[in-house]
CSV table of C-alpha atoms in Angstrom, one decimal:
chain,number,residue,atom,x,y,z
U,557,MET,CA,-23.8,-14.7,4.4
U,558,SER,CA,-21.0,-12.9,2.6
U,559,ILE,CA,-17.4,-13.3,3.6
U,560,LEU,CA,-17.0,-9.5,3.0
U,561,LYS,CA,-19.2,-8.9,6.1
U,562,PHE,CA,-16.4,-10.1,8.4
U,563,PRO,CA,-13.6,-7.5,8.7
U,564,LYS,CA,-11.0,-9.8,10.2
U,565,VAL,CA,-11.5,-12.3,7.4
U,566,LEU,CA,-11.2,-9.4,4.8
U,567,LEU,CA,-8.0,-8.1,6.5
U,568,SER,CA,-6.6,-11.7,6.6
U,569,LEU,CA,-7.3,-12.1,2.9
U,570,MET,CA,-5.7,-8.8,2.1
U,571,LEU,CA,-2.6,-9.9,3.9
U,572,ILE,CA,-2.4,-13.4,2.4
U,573,LEU,CA,-3.7,-13.3,-1.2
U,574,PRO,CA,-1.1,-11.0,-2.7
U,575,TRP,CA,1.6,-13.3,-1.7
U,576,PHE,CA,0.3,-16.0,-4.0
U,577,SER,CA,1.3,-13.8,-6.9
U,578,LEU,CA,4.9,-13.7,-5.8
U,579,PRO,CA,6.0,-16.7,-7.8
U,580,LEU,CA,4.6,-15.1,-10.9
U,581,LEU,CA,6.8,-12.1,-10.4
U,582,GLY,CA,9.9,-14.3,-10.9
U,583,LYS,CA,12.9,-14.7,-8.7
U,584,ARG,CA,14.9,-12.1,-10.6
U,585,ALA,CA,12.2,-9.4,-10.3
U,586,VAL,CA,11.7,-10.1,-6.6
U,587,LYS,CA,15.5,-9.8,-6.0
U,588,ARG,CA,15.6,-6.5,-7.9
U,589,TYR,CA,12.5,-4.8,-6.6
U,590,LEU,CA,12.2,-6.1,-3.0
U,591,PRO,CA,14.5,-3.5,-1.5
U,592,ALA,CA,12.4,-0.7,-3.0
U,593,ALA,CA,9.2,-2.3,-1.9
U,594,LEU,CA,10.6,-2.8,1.7
U,595,PHE,CA,11.7,0.8,1.7
U,596,ILE,CA,8.3,2.2,0.7
U,597,SER,CA,6.6,-0.1,3.2
U,598,LEU,CA,8.9,1.5,5.9
U,599,VAL,CA,7.9,4.9,4.6
U,600,VAL,CA,4.2,3.9,4.8
U,601,ARG,CA,4.8,2.7,8.4
U,602,ILE,CA,6.3,6.1,9.3
U,603,VAL,CA,3.3,7.9,7.6
U,604,HIS,CA,0.9,5.7,9.6
U,605,PHE,CA,2.7,6.7,12.8
U,606,ILE,CA,2.3,10.4,11.9
U,607,ALA,CA,-1.3,9.8,10.8
U,608,GLN,CA,-2.1,8.3,14.3
U,609,ARG,CA,-0.6,11.3,16.0
U,610,LYS,CA,-2.5,13.8,13.7
U,611,ASN,CA,-5.7,11.7,13.7
U,612,TRP,CA,-5.7,11.6,9.8
U,613,TRP,CA,-7.5,8.2,9.8
U,614,HIS,CA,-8.6,5.6,12.2
U,615,TRP,CA,-8.3,1.9,11.8
U,616,GLU,CA,-11.4,0.6,13.6
U,617,GLU,CA,-10.7,-3.1,13.0
U,618,LYS,CA,-7.5,-4.9,13.9
U,619,LEU,CA,-6.2,-8.2,12.7
U,620,HIS,CA,-4.8,-8.8,16.1
U,621,LEU,CA,-4.7,-6.9,19.4
U,622,LYS,CA,-1.1,-5.7,18.7
U,623,LEU,CA,-1.5,-5.3,14.9
U,624,SER,CA,-3.2,-2.3,13.4
U,625,GLY,CA,-5.6,-2.8,10.5
U,626,GLU,CA,-2.9,-1.1,8.5
U,627,PHE,CA,-0.5,-4.1,8.9
U,628,PRO,CA,-2.3,-6.4,6.3
U,629,LEU,CA,-2.6,-3.6,3.8
U,630,MET,CA,1.1,-2.6,4.1
U,631,TRP,CA,2.6,-6.2,4.1
U,632,GLY,CA,0.1,-7.5,1.6
U,633,PRO,CA,-1.1,-5.5,-1.4
U,634,TYR,CA,1.2,-2.5,-0.8
U,635,LEU,CA,4.5,-4.5,-0.6
U,636,ILE,CA,3.6,-7.0,-3.3
U,637,GLY,CA,1.8,-4.4,-5.5
U,638,SER,CA,4.9,-2.1,-5.4
U,639,MET,CA,7.0,-4.9,-6.8
U,640,TRP,CA,4.4,-5.7,-9.5
U,641,ILE,CA,4.1,-2.0,-10.5
U,642,LEU,CA,7.9,-1.7,-10.7
U,643,LYS,CA,8.2,-4.9,-12.7
U,644,LEU,CA,5.5,-3.8,-15.2
U,645,THR,CA,6.5,-0.1,-15.6
U,646,TYR,CA,10.0,0.6,-14.3
U,647,GLY,CA,12.0,2.5,-16.9
U,648,ARG,CA,8.9,4.0,-18.4
U,649,PHE,CA,8.2,6.8,-15.9
U,650,VAL,CA,4.9,8.1,-17.5
U,651,GLN,CA,3.5,4.6,-17.5
U,652,PHE,CA,4.6,4.1,-13.9
U,653,LEU,CA,2.8,7.3,-12.8
U,654,LEU,CA,-0.3,6.4,-14.8
U,655,LEU,CA,-0.5,2.9,-13.3
U,656,ASN,CA,0.1,4.3,-9.8
U,657,LEU,CA,-2.5,7.0,-10.4
U,658,PHE,CA,-5.0,4.3,-11.4
U,659,VAL,CA,-4.3,1.9,-8.5
U,660,ASP,CA,-4.1,4.7,-5.9
U,661,SER,CA,-7.3,6.3,-7.1
U,662,LEU,CA,-9.0,2.9,-7.0
U,663,PHE,CA,-8.0,2.6,-3.3
U,664,THR,CA,-8.7,6.2,-2.4
U,665,PHE,CA,-12.0,6.7,-4.1
U,666,VAL,CA,-13.5,3.2,-4.1
U,667,LEU,CA,-11.9,1.0,-1.5
U,668,VAL,CA,-11.8,3.5,1.4
U,669,ASP,CA,-15.6,3.8,1.2
U,670,PHE,CA,-15.8,0.0,0.9
U,671,PHE,CA,-13.7,-0.4,4.1
U,672,LYS,CA,-15.5,2.3,5.9
U,673,LYS,CA,-18.9,0.6,5.3
U,674,ARG,CA,-17.4,-2.6,6.8
U,675,GLY,CA,-16.1,-0.8,9.9
U,676,ILE,CA,-12.4,-1.3,9.0
U,677,VAL,CA,-11.0,2.2,8.5
U,678,SER,CA,-12.2,5.8,8.1
U,679,LEU,CA,-10.7,9.1,7.2
U,680,VAL,CA,-10.9,11.5,10.1
U,681,ARG,CA,-8.9,14.7,9.6
U,682,LEU,CA,-7.7,13.9,6.1
U,683,LYS,CA,-9.7,14.3,3.0
U,684,LYS,CA,-9.5,11.9,0.1
U,685,TRP,CA,-7.3,14.3,-2.0
U,686,GLY,CA,-4.8,14.4,0.9
U,687,LEU,CA,-4.6,10.6,0.9
U,688,ALA,CA,-4.2,10.6,-2.8
U,689,LEU,CA,-1.4,13.1,-2.5
U,690,ILE,CA,0.3,10.9,0.1
U,691,PHE,CA,0.1,8.0,-2.2
U,692,PHE,CA,1.5,10.1,-5.1
U,693,LEU,CA,4.5,11.1,-3.0
U,694,ASP,CA,5.0,7.5,-2.0
U,695,SER,CA,5.0,6.5,-5.6
U,696,LEU,CA,7.7,9.1,-6.4
U,697,LEU,CA,9.8,7.8,-3.5
U,698,LEU,CA,9.4,4.2,-4.7
U,699,TYR,CA,10.5,5.1,-8.2
U,700,GLY,CA,13.3,7.3,-6.9
U,701,PHE,CA,14.6,4.6,-4.6
U,702,GLN,CA,14.7,2.1,-7.4
U,703,TYR,CA,16.4,4.6,-9.8
U,704,VAL,CA,19.1,5.4,-7.2
U,705,LYS,CA,19.6,1.7,-6.4
U,706,ASP,CA,20.0,0.9,-10.1
U,707,LYS,CA,22.4,3.8,-10.8
U,708,GLY,CA,24.6,2.6,-7.9
U,709,LYS,CA,25.3,-0.7,-9.7
């Protein structure tokens, strides 16, 4: 029996596993990029709130009664992944956009279907291109926040 058949286990792994890569980022990179990652996580939370109201997507599985299925995604791969992407590409905007396009496309066009098959999340009133557009705008906000933060020093 595959572990991938258990949605709560999958959500738990999504929340926990990215944090194991945090020491590899380095203390200096975490200190530099954590504010931007927290900012974009807050933006994602606001977008999730709007999405609930507009019925753009539906999280069918929850990690806990009071925690949406979006919680592990936002505080796991999204938060840590944002810091990794900034560390690897910040200062090279085209590379930043290309890496974000790759990662966001992987999530939008592969993982959304994977999660849907496992009863975790499904798009309702939002098409995949709309989700991709949201991710693209988020990436611009992430880069913009870091740029403004660095210019303020």
